[in-house]
Amino acid sequence: MRQALRGLTTRGRAFVAAGITASLCALLLGQKDLLRVGILLVALPVVAALVVGRTRLRLQVRRSLTPNQIAVGSQATVELALSNQGRMPAGLLLLEDRIPYVLGHRPRFVVDRVSPNWRRTVSYPVKSDVRGLFQVGPLMLTVADPFGLVETSRTFTRSQHLLVTPRVYKLPEIRLGADRAGSGENRPRAIASAGEEDATVREYRDGDDLRRVHWRSTARRGELMVRREEQPWQSRCALFIDARTISHHGHGPSSSLEWAVSAAASIGADRIRRGYATTMLGGPTTLAAINHRSSSAVHQPLSSQQLLTECATVEEHRYAEVGPLLTVDRHAQEPSLVIAILGACASEDITALNRWRTSQATGVALVLDAASWAVGAEATEKAARLTAATDATENELRRNGWRVARVRRGDQLPTVWSGLGLRTGRIA
C-alpha cells in the first residue's frame, strides 16, 4: 500500500490536492455538499492505490532474439512470450522493453486485463545502422488503475545481447606473394633442421612425450620446452587496425573509423576463408585490454565469428602511439602477410610497424586520407596538415617495401583491394 501511494501519478496527486482543498473550504464555509466532493476526490486515489497494491502478478517472460547476430542495416526480431502464473486477475498493464536508442524506439504494449492463466506473445523489430554489442531488455512492467491515478513499476532482470557486425565486402582474388596455405596431406611442412640450435620448440603441454623435451631451450628460457620436429605449415596473416582518435575524422556510420573497421572485417574474413591463420591487433586489444591479455591469447588465430565479434566491438581511443599496440609474440610462428589499416603516422609509428613486419613478410598498408572525411570548418583548418602527414606516411611506407593504397572518402574497398596486387581473373 505504501509503495502504491508513492506511485501516485500527476493526476492522482492533483485529485488529492483538490480533495483536501475542497474539504477545507467546505469546513470554512459550512458546505456539506462541497465536503462530500472533497472526500470523494481524496478517496478515489486511495482506493486506486489499494487496488494496485493488492495486485499480485506472477508474470513470466521468455525472450527470443532472432537472429542474435546481424550485419549493419539488417533487421532482427524480438519476441516476448508472456504468461500469468497467478490466480488473481490484474487491471491495466504497460509493458516497455528497454533497448538502446540506436536500435529504434522503445517498444510499449498495453494490456487492458490479465486473467488467471493468461498468455500472450508480442514481437517487435530492431535494426541498427551502427555496429556494436547491444543489450536488449530487461522488460519493465507498469501496473496502473483504469483512471490513471496510481501506477507502480517492476523490472525483470533477464536480457539478451544483439551483436551488430560491420559490413563485410566480397573481395577480388589478388596475389600478394605470401600464399603458402595448403590443406590435408598436400600442405607444406616446416621441418626443423638437424642441429640443436635450429630446433623448433614450443612450451610443454600436459600429455607431451618427455622424450621430446629440448633441454637447451629449457635451460635458456627457464621453462619446460619441447621439440616440434615436423608440423604442417600454414600461412599466417597479422592484421592491424589503427583506431586512434588522431587517425580518424567524421562521425557515425560515415566516419573513417567505420570504413577502417569494415575493411578489417572484410580482409580478415577473406584471409581466413583462404586458409590463413589470422590474428588482429589494435581493436579490442588496446590500452588496458592489451595489458590484461596474455601474449598467447592475443596471437591466437581467430575464427570468422571471433573476427566479426572483435571488429564489432572496436572503439576509438586516445592512445598516441602505434608501437605499444603491436604486441609481438616472438615465440609464435612469424606471419607471412601483415596488413595494416592506418591513418597518418609519425616516424616512430612507422619504425614500430617496420619492426612488427619481419623482412620475409609481405607488408600491405591501407592509408586513410582522413582529411577527405573532415567537413566544414574542420576540413578548412586541418586539411592541409592532415594531407601532408598522410603523404609522408605513404611515401615512408613505400620506401620500406610496403604495398600501399591511399584511401579517400567514397572509395570502395573491393576497388582499393584489387589495386594492391595482380588480378588472377577469378572472383573468390
Short mmCIF file of N, CA, C and O in Angstrom, two decimals, residues 176-280:
data_model
loop_
_atom_site.label_atom_id
_atom_site.label_comp_id
_atom_site.label_asym_id
_atom_site.label_seq_id
_atom_site.Cartn_x
_atom_site.Cartn_y
_atom_site.Cartn_z
N LEU A 176 49.46 -11.70 -53.50
CA LEU A 176 50.26 -10.82 -52.64
C LEU A 176 51.65 -11.38 -52.40
O LEU A 176 52.44 -10.76 -51.69
N GLY A 177 51.96 -12.54 -52.94
CA GLY A 177 53.29 -13.11 -52.75
C GLY A 177 53.50 -13.73 -51.39
O GLY A 177 54.63 -13.98 -50.99
N ALA A 178 52.40 -14.01 -50.66
CA ALA A 178 52.54 -14.59 -49.32
C ALA A 178 51.70 -15.84 -49.17
O ALA A 178 51.46 -16.30 -48.07
N ASP A 179 51.24 -16.41 -50.28
CA ASP A 179 50.34 -17.56 -50.22
C ASP A 179 51.13 -18.85 -50.05
O ASP A 179 51.76 -19.32 -50.98
N ARG A 180 51.07 -19.39 -48.84
CA ARG A 180 51.70 -20.67 -48.58
C ARG A 180 50.71 -21.64 -47.93
O ARG A 180 51.09 -22.62 -47.34
N ALA A 181 49.45 -21.28 -47.98
CA ALA A 181 48.45 -22.10 -47.30
C ALA A 181 48.14 -23.33 -48.12
O ALA A 181 48.11 -23.31 -49.33
N GLY A 182 47.92 -24.42 -47.43
CA GLY A 182 47.51 -25.66 -48.07
C GLY A 182 46.55 -26.38 -47.16
O GLY A 182 46.11 -25.86 -46.15
N SER A 183 46.20 -27.59 -47.50
CA SER A 183 45.30 -28.35 -46.65
C SER A 183 45.61 -29.82 -46.80
O SER A 183 46.17 -30.27 -47.79
N GLY A 184 45.26 -30.56 -45.74
CA GLY A 184 45.42 -32.01 -45.77
C GLY A 184 46.87 -32.42 -45.91
O GLY A 184 47.80 -31.76 -45.46
N GLU A 185 47.09 -33.55 -46.61
CA GLU A 185 48.44 -34.09 -46.74
C GLU A 185 49.27 -33.30 -47.73
O GLU A 185 50.49 -33.41 -47.77
N ASN A 186 48.62 -32.46 -48.56
CA ASN A 186 49.37 -31.69 -49.54
C ASN A 186 49.91 -30.40 -48.97
O ASN A 186 50.60 -29.65 -49.64
N ARG A 187 49.56 -30.09 -47.72
CA ARG A 187 50.03 -28.84 -47.12
C ARG A 187 51.53 -28.92 -46.91
O ARG A 187 52.05 -29.91 -46.42
N PRO A 188 52.27 -27.85 -47.24
CA PRO A 188 53.70 -27.86 -47.00
C PRO A 188 53.99 -28.04 -45.52
O PRO A 188 53.20 -27.68 -44.67
N ARG A 189 55.18 -28.59 -45.21
CA ARG A 189 55.54 -28.84 -43.82
C ARG A 189 56.82 -28.10 -43.47
O ARG A 189 57.75 -28.02 -44.28
N ALA A 190 56.82 -27.59 -42.25
CA ALA A 190 58.02 -26.94 -41.73
C ALA A 190 58.78 -27.97 -40.92
O ALA A 190 58.28 -28.51 -39.95
N ILE A 191 60.00 -28.32 -41.33
CA ILE A 191 60.78 -29.35 -40.67
C ILE A 191 62.00 -28.73 -40.03
O ILE A 191 62.72 -27.95 -40.64
N ALA A 192 62.22 -29.06 -38.77
CA ALA A 192 63.35 -28.50 -38.05
C ALA A 192 64.63 -29.09 -38.59
O ALA A 192 64.70 -30.23 -39.01
N SER A 193 65.68 -28.30 -38.59
CA SER A 193 67.00 -28.76 -39.02
C SER A 193 67.55 -29.73 -37.99
O SER A 193 67.07 -29.83 -36.87
N ALA A 194 68.60 -30.45 -38.40
CA ALA A 194 69.14 -31.48 -37.53
C ALA A 194 69.87 -30.89 -36.34
O ALA A 194 69.95 -31.52 -35.28
N GLY A 195 70.40 -29.70 -36.47
CA GLY A 195 71.17 -29.11 -35.39
C GLY A 195 70.32 -28.74 -34.20
O GLY A 195 69.15 -28.42 -34.32
N GLU A 196 70.94 -28.79 -33.00
CA GLU A 196 70.21 -28.46 -31.77
C GLU A 196 69.76 -27.01 -31.77
O GLU A 196 68.71 -26.68 -31.26
N GLU A 197 70.58 -26.11 -32.33
CA GLU A 197 70.24 -24.70 -32.27
C GLU A 197 69.08 -24.36 -33.19
O GLU A 197 68.44 -23.34 -33.03
N ASP A 198 68.86 -25.22 -34.22
CA ASP A 198 67.82 -24.89 -35.19
C ASP A 198 66.49 -25.55 -34.87
O ASP A 198 65.55 -25.46 -35.64
N ALA A 199 66.40 -26.27 -33.76
CA ALA A 199 65.16 -26.99 -33.44
C ALA A 199 64.03 -26.00 -33.20
O ALA A 199 64.21 -24.97 -32.57
N THR A 200 62.87 -26.32 -33.71
CA THR A 200 61.68 -25.53 -33.46
C THR A 200 61.04 -26.05 -32.18
O THR A 200 60.76 -27.24 -32.06
N VAL A 201 60.83 -25.17 -31.21
CA VAL A 201 60.34 -25.58 -29.91
C VAL A 201 59.09 -24.79 -29.55
O VAL A 201 58.80 -23.75 -30.13
N ARG A 202 58.37 -25.33 -28.57
CA ARG A 202 57.20 -24.65 -28.00
C ARG A 202 57.12 -25.02 -26.54
O ARG A 202 57.86 -25.88 -26.05
N GLU A 203 56.20 -24.36 -25.81
CA GLU A 203 56.04 -24.65 -24.39
C GLU A 203 55.47 -26.05 -24.19
O GLU A 203 54.69 -26.56 -25.00
N TYR A 204 55.87 -26.68 -23.09
CA TYR A 204 55.39 -28.03 -22.75
C TYR A 204 53.91 -27.98 -22.39
O TYR A 204 53.44 -27.07 -21.72
N ARG A 205 53.17 -28.97 -22.87
CA ARG A 205 51.76 -29.10 -22.55
C ARG A 205 51.52 -30.47 -21.94
O ARG A 205 52.25 -31.42 -22.22
N ASP A 206 50.47 -30.57 -21.12
CA ASP A 206 50.14 -31.85 -20.49
C ASP A 206 49.92 -32.92 -21.56
O ASP A 206 49.19 -32.71 -22.54
N GLY A 207 50.58 -34.06 -21.37
CA GLY A 207 50.44 -35.16 -22.32
C GLY A 207 51.58 -35.26 -23.31
O GLY A 207 51.68 -36.25 -24.04
N ASP A 208 52.47 -34.25 -23.38
CA ASP A 208 53.60 -34.31 -24.30
C ASP A 208 54.58 -35.39 -23.87
O ASP A 208 54.79 -35.63 -22.66
N ASP A 209 55.20 -36.02 -24.85
CA ASP A 209 56.20 -37.05 -24.59
C ASP A 209 57.46 -36.38 -24.02
O ASP A 209 58.01 -35.45 -24.62
N LEU A 210 57.89 -36.85 -22.85
CA LEU A 210 59.07 -36.26 -22.22
C LEU A 210 60.33 -36.48 -23.05
O LEU A 210 61.32 -35.75 -22.87
N ARG A 211 60.32 -37.43 -23.97
CA ARG A 211 61.48 -37.64 -24.82
C ARG A 211 61.66 -36.50 -25.82
O ARG A 211 62.73 -36.38 -26.42
N ARG A 212 60.62 -35.68 -25.99
CA ARG A 212 60.73 -34.55 -26.92
C ARG A 212 61.16 -33.26 -26.22
O ARG A 212 61.19 -32.19 -26.85
N VAL A 213 61.50 -33.32 -24.93
CA VAL A 213 61.94 -32.12 -24.21
C VAL A 213 63.26 -31.63 -24.79
O VAL A 213 64.20 -32.42 -24.99
N HIS A 214 63.32 -30.35 -25.09
CA HIS A 214 64.55 -29.74 -25.62
C HIS A 214 65.24 -29.04 -24.45
O HIS A 214 64.88 -27.93 -24.05
N TRP A 215 66.25 -29.71 -23.89
CA TRP A 215 66.84 -29.25 -22.62
C TRP A 215 67.60 -27.95 -22.77
O TRP A 215 67.61 -27.13 -21.86
N ARG A 216 68.24 -27.72 -23.90
CA ARG A 216 69.00 -26.48 -24.05
C ARG A 216 68.06 -25.27 -24.07
O ARG A 216 68.32 -24.26 -23.41
N SER A 217 66.95 -25.39 -24.78
CA SER A 217 65.97 -24.29 -24.78
C SER A 217 65.30 -24.15 -23.42
O SER A 217 65.00 -23.04 -22.97
N THR A 218 65.10 -25.28 -22.73
CA THR A 218 64.51 -25.24 -21.39
C THR A 218 65.41 -24.48 -20.43
O THR A 218 64.94 -23.64 -19.65
N ALA A 219 66.71 -24.74 -20.50
CA ALA A 219 67.65 -24.04 -19.62
C ALA A 219 67.74 -22.56 -19.97
O ALA A 219 67.87 -21.70 -19.09
N ARG A 220 67.68 -22.24 -21.25
CA ARG A 220 67.82 -20.85 -21.67
C ARG A 220 66.59 -20.02 -21.30
O ARG A 220 66.71 -18.85 -20.91
N ARG A 221 65.39 -20.59 -21.41
CA ARG A 221 64.16 -19.82 -21.20
C ARG A 221 63.59 -19.99 -19.79
O ARG A 221 62.68 -19.25 -19.40
N GLY A 222 64.08 -20.98 -19.04
CA GLY A 222 63.62 -21.14 -17.68
C GLY A 222 62.27 -21.82 -17.56
O GLY A 222 61.64 -21.76 -16.49
N GLU A 223 61.78 -22.44 -18.61
CA GLU A 223 60.53 -23.19 -18.57
C GLU A 223 60.66 -24.38 -19.51
O GLU A 223 61.44 -24.37 -20.46
N LEU A 224 59.87 -25.41 -19.24
CA LEU A 224 59.99 -26.66 -19.98
C LEU A 224 59.54 -26.45 -21.42
O LEU A 224 58.41 -26.01 -21.68
N MET A 225 60.43 -26.77 -22.39
CA MET A 225 60.16 -26.62 -23.81
C MET A 225 60.29 -27.97 -24.49
O MET A 225 61.12 -28.81 -24.11
N VAL A 226 59.44 -28.23 -25.50
CA VAL A 226 59.50 -29.48 -26.25
C VAL A 226 59.75 -29.17 -27.72
O VAL A 226 59.44 -28.08 -28.22
N ARG A 227 60.32 -30.16 -28.42
CA ARG A 227 60.67 -30.01 -29.82
C ARG A 227 59.44 -30.21 -30.72
O ARG A 227 58.65 -31.12 -30.51
N ARG A 228 59.33 -29.34 -31.70
CA ARG A 228 58.33 -29.53 -32.75
C ARG A 228 59.10 -29.89 -34.02
O ARG A 228 59.52 -29.02 -34.79
N GLU A 229 59.34 -31.17 -34.21
CA GLU A 229 60.23 -31.60 -35.28
C GLU A 229 59.60 -31.45 -36.65
O GLU A 229 60.28 -31.19 -37.63
N GLU A 230 58.30 -31.65 -36.75
CA GLU A 230 57.63 -31.51 -38.04
C GLU A 230 56.19 -31.09 -37.79
O GLU A 230 55.51 -31.65 -36.97
N GLN A 231 55.75 -30.09 -38.52
CA GLN A 231 54.40 -29.64 -38.36
C GLN A 231 53.89 -29.08 -39.68
O GLN A 231 54.66 -28.60 -40.50
N PRO A 232 52.60 -29.17 -39.92
CA PRO A 232 52.06 -28.60 -41.15
C PRO A 232 52.30 -27.10 -41.18
O PRO A 232 52.16 -26.42 -40.17
N TRP A 233 52.68 -26.61 -42.34
CA TRP A 233 52.90 -25.18 -42.49
C TRP A 233 51.61 -24.52 -42.96
O TRP A 233 50.96 -24.99 -43.88
N GLN A 234 51.26 -23.43 -42.32
CA GLN A 234 50.08 -22.68 -42.70
C GLN A 234 50.44 -21.21 -42.76
O GLN A 234 51.08 -20.68 -41.86
N SER A 235 50.04 -20.59 -43.82
CA SER A 235 50.30 -19.16 -43.94
C SER A 235 49.59 -18.42 -42.82
O SER A 235 48.47 -18.75 -42.44
N ARG A 236 50.25 -17.40 -42.29
CA ARG A 236 49.71 -16.61 -41.20
C ARG A 236 49.57 -15.18 -41.64
O ARG A 236 50.45 -14.63 -42.32
N CYS A 237 48.46 -14.58 -41.24
CA CYS A 237 48.20 -13.17 -41.56
C CYS A 237 48.00 -12.41 -40.26
O CYS A 237 47.19 -12.80 -39.41
N ALA A 238 48.75 -11.34 -40.09
CA ALA A 238 48.60 -10.46 -38.93
C ALA A 238 47.95 -9.17 -39.40
O ALA A 238 48.45 -8.50 -40.30
N LEU A 239 46.83 -8.83 -38.79
CA LEU A 239 46.03 -7.68 -39.20
C LEU A 239 46.05 -6.63 -38.10
O LEU A 239 45.85 -6.95 -36.93
N PHE A 240 46.32 -5.39 -38.48
CA PHE A 240 46.34 -4.30 -37.50
C PHE A 240 45.40 -3.20 -37.97
O PHE A 240 45.44 -2.77 -39.13
N ILE A 241 44.54 -2.71 -37.05
CA ILE A 241 43.66 -1.60 -37.34
C ILE A 241 43.99 -0.44 -36.42
O ILE A 241 44.06 -0.61 -35.19
N ASP A 242 44.24 0.70 -36.99
CA ASP A 242 44.59 1.90 -36.24
C ASP A 242 43.29 2.59 -35.82
O ASP A 242 42.61 3.20 -36.64
N ALA A 243 42.94 2.48 -34.54
CA ALA A 243 41.69 3.05 -34.03
C ALA A 243 41.94 4.29 -33.18
O ALA A 243 41.09 4.67 -32.38
N ARG A 244 43.08 4.93 -33.36
CA ARG A 244 43.38 6.13 -32.57
C ARG A 244 42.53 7.31 -33.03
O ARG A 244 42.24 7.47 -34.21
N THR A 245 42.15 8.13 -32.08
CA THR A 245 41.33 9.30 -32.40
C THR A 245 42.04 10.22 -33.38
O THR A 245 41.40 10.79 -34.28
N ILE A 246 43.35 10.38 -33.24
CA ILE A 246 44.09 11.29 -34.10
C ILE A 246 44.16 10.81 -35.54
O ILE A 246 44.56 11.57 -36.43
N SER A 247 43.79 9.55 -35.79
CA SER A 247 43.90 9.00 -37.14
C SER A 247 42.61 9.08 -37.93
O SER A 247 42.60 8.72 -39.12
N HIS A 248 41.51 9.56 -37.30
CA HIS A 248 40.21 9.47 -37.97
C HIS A 248 39.45 10.77 -37.86
O HIS A 248 39.70 11.61 -36.99
N HIS A 249 38.51 10.90 -38.78
CA HIS A 249 37.59 12.04 -38.79
C HIS A 249 36.20 11.56 -39.18
O HIS A 249 36.03 10.49 -39.75
N GLY A 250 35.22 12.41 -38.89
CA GLY A 250 33.84 12.06 -39.19
C GLY A 250 33.16 11.40 -38.01
O GLY A 250 33.81 11.02 -37.03
N HIS A 251 31.86 11.27 -38.10
CA HIS A 251 31.07 10.70 -37.01
C HIS A 251 30.06 9.71 -37.58
O HIS A 251 29.57 9.86 -38.70
N GLY A 252 29.74 8.71 -36.78
CA GLY A 252 28.72 7.75 -37.15
C GLY A 252 29.14 6.82 -38.26
O GLY A 252 30.33 6.62 -38.53
N PRO A 253 28.17 6.25 -38.97
CA PRO A 253 28.47 5.24 -39.99
C PRO A 253 29.33 5.76 -41.14
O PRO A 253 29.96 4.96 -41.84
N SER A 254 29.35 7.07 -41.35
CA SER A 254 30.12 7.62 -42.48
C SER A 254 31.52 8.08 -42.08
O SER A 254 32.21 8.72 -42.86
N SER A 255 31.99 7.73 -40.88
CA SER A 255 33.31 8.16 -40.43
C SER A 255 34.40 7.29 -41.02
O SER A 255 34.16 6.19 -41.51
N SER A 256 35.62 7.77 -40.96
CA SER A 256 36.75 7.00 -41.48
C SER A 256 37.01 5.76 -40.62
O SER A 256 37.48 4.74 -41.13
N LEU A 257 36.71 5.83 -39.32
CA LEU A 257 36.89 4.66 -38.47
C LEU A 257 35.99 3.52 -38.92
O LEU A 257 36.42 2.35 -38.95
N GLU A 258 34.74 3.81 -39.26
CA GLU A 258 33.82 2.76 -39.70
C GLU A 258 34.28 2.16 -41.02
O GLU A 258 34.12 0.96 -41.25
N TRP A 259 34.87 2.97 -41.89
CA TRP A 259 35.43 2.42 -43.14
C TRP A 259 36.57 1.46 -42.79
O TRP A 259 36.68 0.37 -43.37
N ALA A 260 37.41 1.85 -41.85
CA ALA A 260 38.54 1.01 -41.46
C ALA A 260 38.08 -0.30 -40.83
O ALA A 260 38.64 -1.37 -41.11
N VAL A 261 37.07 -0.23 -39.97
CA VAL A 261 36.58 -1.44 -39.31
C VAL A 261 35.96 -2.39 -40.34
O VAL A 261 36.18 -3.61 -40.30
N SER A 262 35.17 -1.85 -41.27
CA SER A 262 34.59 -2.68 -42.31
C SER A 262 35.68 -3.31 -43.17
O SER A 262 35.58 -4.49 -43.56
N ALA A 263 36.74 -2.55 -43.45
CA ALA A 263 37.85 -3.10 -44.23
C ALA A 263 38.55 -4.22 -43.47
O ALA A 263 38.90 -5.26 -44.05
N ALA A 264 38.77 -4.04 -42.16
CA ALA A 264 39.42 -5.08 -41.37
C ALA A 264 38.59 -6.36 -41.34
O ALA A 264 39.13 -7.47 -41.47
N ALA A 265 37.27 -6.22 -41.17
CA ALA A 265 36.41 -7.40 -41.15
C ALA A 265 36.40 -8.10 -42.50
O ALA A 265 36.45 -9.33 -42.57
N SER A 266 36.35 -7.33 -43.58
CA SER A 266 36.31 -7.93 -44.92
C SER A 266 37.61 -8.62 -45.27
O SER A 266 37.62 -9.76 -45.77
N ILE A 267 38.73 -7.96 -44.99
CA ILE A 267 40.03 -8.55 -45.33
C ILE A 267 40.31 -9.76 -44.45
O ILE A 267 40.79 -10.79 -44.92
N GLY A 268 40.01 -9.63 -43.15
CA GLY A 268 40.24 -10.76 -42.25
C GLY A 268 39.41 -11.98 -42.63
O GLY A 268 39.90 -13.10 -42.65
N ALA A 269 38.12 -11.75 -42.94
CA ALA A 269 37.26 -12.87 -43.34
C ALA A 269 37.75 -13.49 -44.64
O ALA A 269 37.71 -14.72 -44.81
N ASP A 270 38.23 -12.67 -45.56
CA ASP A 270 38.76 -13.18 -46.83
C ASP A 270 40.01 -14.04 -46.60
O ASP A 270 40.16 -15.11 -47.19
N ARG A 271 40.90 -13.58 -45.72
CA ARG A 271 42.12 -14.35 -45.45
C ARG A 271 41.81 -15.67 -44.75
O ARG A 271 42.41 -16.70 -45.04
N ILE A 272 40.90 -15.64 -43.80
CA ILE A 272 40.52 -16.87 -43.09
C ILE A 272 39.92 -17.88 -44.07
O ILE A 272 40.23 -19.08 -44.03
N ARG A 273 39.09 -17.39 -44.98
CA ARG A 273 38.47 -18.28 -45.95
C ARG A 273 39.50 -18.90 -46.88
O ARG A 273 39.32 -20.01 -47.39
N ARG A 274 40.60 -18.22 -47.08
CA ARG A 274 41.65 -18.73 -47.97
C ARG A 274 42.67 -19.59 -47.22
O ARG A 274 43.70 -19.95 -47.79
N GLY A 275 42.43 -19.88 -45.96
CA GLY A 275 43.28 -20.80 -45.24
C GLY A 275 44.35 -20.17 -44.38
O GLY A 275 45.19 -20.88 -43.83
N TYR A 276 44.35 -18.85 -44.23
CA TYR A 276 45.33 -18.18 -43.39
C TYR A 276 44.94 -18.29 -41.92
O TYR A 276 43.76 -18.16 -41.57
N ALA A 277 45.94 -18.49 -41.07
CA ALA A 277 45.74 -18.35 -39.62
C ALA A 277 45.85 -16.86 -39.32
O ALA A 277 46.93 -16.27 -39.41
N THR A 278 44.74 -16.24 -38.98
CA THR A 278 44.65 -14.78 -38.93
C THR A 278 44.50 -14.29 -37.50
O THR A 278 43.71 -14.83 -36.72
N THR A 279 45.26 -13.25 -37.18
CA THR A 279 45.14 -12.58 -35.89
C THR A 279 44.91 -11.09 -36.14
O THR A 279 45.21 -10.57 -37.22
N MET A 280 44.36 -10.41 -35.14
CA MET A 280 44.10 -8.98 -35.29
C MET A 280 44.55 -8.23 -34.05
O MET A 280 44.32 -8.66 -32.92
#
